[in-house]
Amino acid sequence: MKITAALCALSALLISASAMAVTPADGDVFARSTARTYLSDPLPKATLDTLTAAAFSAPTAVNQRSLEFVWVTDKAVMKNLKAASPFASALSTAPAVLVICANLKDTRIEAGAAAEAVLAEAGHLGLHSVPMSLAPVKSRITASQKALGLPADVIPEIMVAVGKVPADAVSGASAFRHNPARIHSNTWKGKNRND
C-alpha cells in the first residue's frame, strides 16, 4: 500500500514537472562563459587539477577511461598549437589550454563529454573558457601531435582554453537555446513532443 501511494505521488510530481515551462537552470552548464581574450594571470595548479578532475568525471562508454590529457601553459608550445588550427586565436592570450586526446589503443569516443565537464567546471570557478576542435581535420591533428610530441596512436581531439578575462573583453555567456522544434518523440517522424 505504501509503495503504491509513493508511486502515485511520484507520478503526480513527474506529470506536474513535465507540464512546467522549460527555463534555464541555475546549474554550471548555464554559468559557462566563452571568451577568446584572456588576462596573462597564470592559473594555480590546484585550479588545473580541479578542471582535470572534472574531465575525468565525465561519462565514458562502458566506463572505459581511455582519454589522455595534456595541460599546456608554455607559450612556445601554445604558439605551435595555435598554428595547428585556424580557430585557435584564444591561444594568443590564454594562460592554459587543456588538450583532450583519444588513445587509439583502447579508446571510446568521449572527448566531447570531458570537454563539456571542463567548460562547466570553469564556469563554476568563475573562469572563462572556449572549446576548439582539432578532430577530425587531419592537418590539425598532425600539427597538434607534433607540437605536443604525441605518439601516433594518441589523437588530439579538442582543446579547451581557460582563464580570467579583462573587464573589457568580449565574451559570451552560455545562452539558453532550448528549441522545442528540434525535439522529437520516439521516432524522427514522431509527433513533436510539444504539439
CSV table of N, CA, C and O in Angstrom, one decimal, residues 81-90 132-134 137 139-140 159:
chain,number,residue,atom,x,y,z
A,81,LEU,N,50.6,25.1,-31.2
A,81,LEU,CA,49.2,24.7,-31.2
A,81,LEU,C,48.3,25.6,-32.0
A,81,LEU,O,47.5,25.2,-32.7
A,82,LYS,N,48.5,26.9,-31.7
A,82,LYS,CA,47.7,27.9,-32.4
A,82,LYS,C,48.0,27.8,-33.9
A,82,LYS,O,47.0,28.0,-34.7
A,83,ALA,N,49.2,27.6,-34.3
A,83,ALA,CA,49.5,27.4,-35.7
A,83,ALA,C,48.8,26.2,-36.3
A,83,ALA,O,48.6,26.1,-37.5
A,84,ALA,N,48.5,25.2,-35.5
A,84,ALA,CA,47.9,24.0,-36.0
A,84,ALA,C,46.4,24.2,-36.3
A,84,ALA,O,45.8,23.3,-37.1
A,85,SER,N,45.8,25.2,-35.8
A,85,SER,CA,44.3,25.4,-36.0
A,85,SER,C,44.0,26.8,-36.3
A,85,SER,O,44.3,27.7,-35.6
A,86,PRO,N,43.2,27.1,-37.4
A,86,PRO,CA,42.9,28.4,-37.8
A,86,PRO,C,41.9,29.1,-36.8
A,86,PRO,O,41.7,30.3,-36.8
A,87,PHE,N,41.3,28.2,-35.9
A,87,PHE,CA,40.3,28.8,-35.0
A,87,PHE,C,40.8,28.8,-33.6
A,87,PHE,O,40.0,28.9,-32.6
A,88,ALA,N,42.1,28.8,-33.4
A,88,ALA,CA,42.7,28.8,-32.0
A,88,ALA,C,43.2,30.2,-31.6
A,88,ALA,O,44.2,30.2,-30.9
A,89,SER,N,42.6,31.2,-32.0
A,89,SER,CA,43.1,32.6,-31.6
A,89,SER,C,43.2,32.8,-30.1
A,89,SER,O,44.0,33.6,-29.7
A,90,ALA,N,42.3,32.1,-29.4
A,90,ALA,CA,42.4,32.2,-27.9
A,90,ALA,C,43.7,31.9,-27.3
A,90,ALA,O,44.1,32.3,-26.2
A,132,MET,N,37.9,24.3,-28.7
A,132,MET,CA,38.4,24.4,-30.1
A,132,MET,C,38.7,23.0,-30.6
A,132,MET,O,39.5,22.3,-30.1
A,133,SER,N,38.0,22.7,-31.7
A,133,SER,CA,38.1,21.3,-32.2
A,133,SER,C,39.3,21.1,-33.1
A,133,SER,O,39.7,22.0,-33.8
A,134,LEU,N,39.9,20.0,-32.9
A,134,LEU,CA,41.0,19.6,-33.7
A,134,LEU,C,40.6,18.5,-34.7
A,134,LEU,O,40.9,18.5,-35.9
A,137,VAL,N,39.9,17.0,-38.5
A,137,VAL,CA,40.7,17.5,-39.6
A,137,VAL,C,42.2,17.0,-39.4
A,137,VAL,O,42.8,17.3,-38.4
A,139,SER,N,45.0,17.6,-40.8
A,139,SER,CA,46.2,18.5,-40.7
A,139,SER,C,46.3,19.1,-39.3
A,139,SER,O,47.4,19.3,-38.8
A,140,ARG,N,45.1,19.4,-38.7
A,140,ARG,CA,45.1,19.9,-37.3
A,140,ARG,C,45.6,18.9,-36.3
A,140,ARG,O,46.4,19.2,-35.4
A,159,MET,N,40.7,21.1,-27.9
A,159,MET,CA,41.4,21.9,-26.9
A,159,MET,C,40.4,22.8,-26.2
A,159,MET,O,39.4,23.2,-26.8
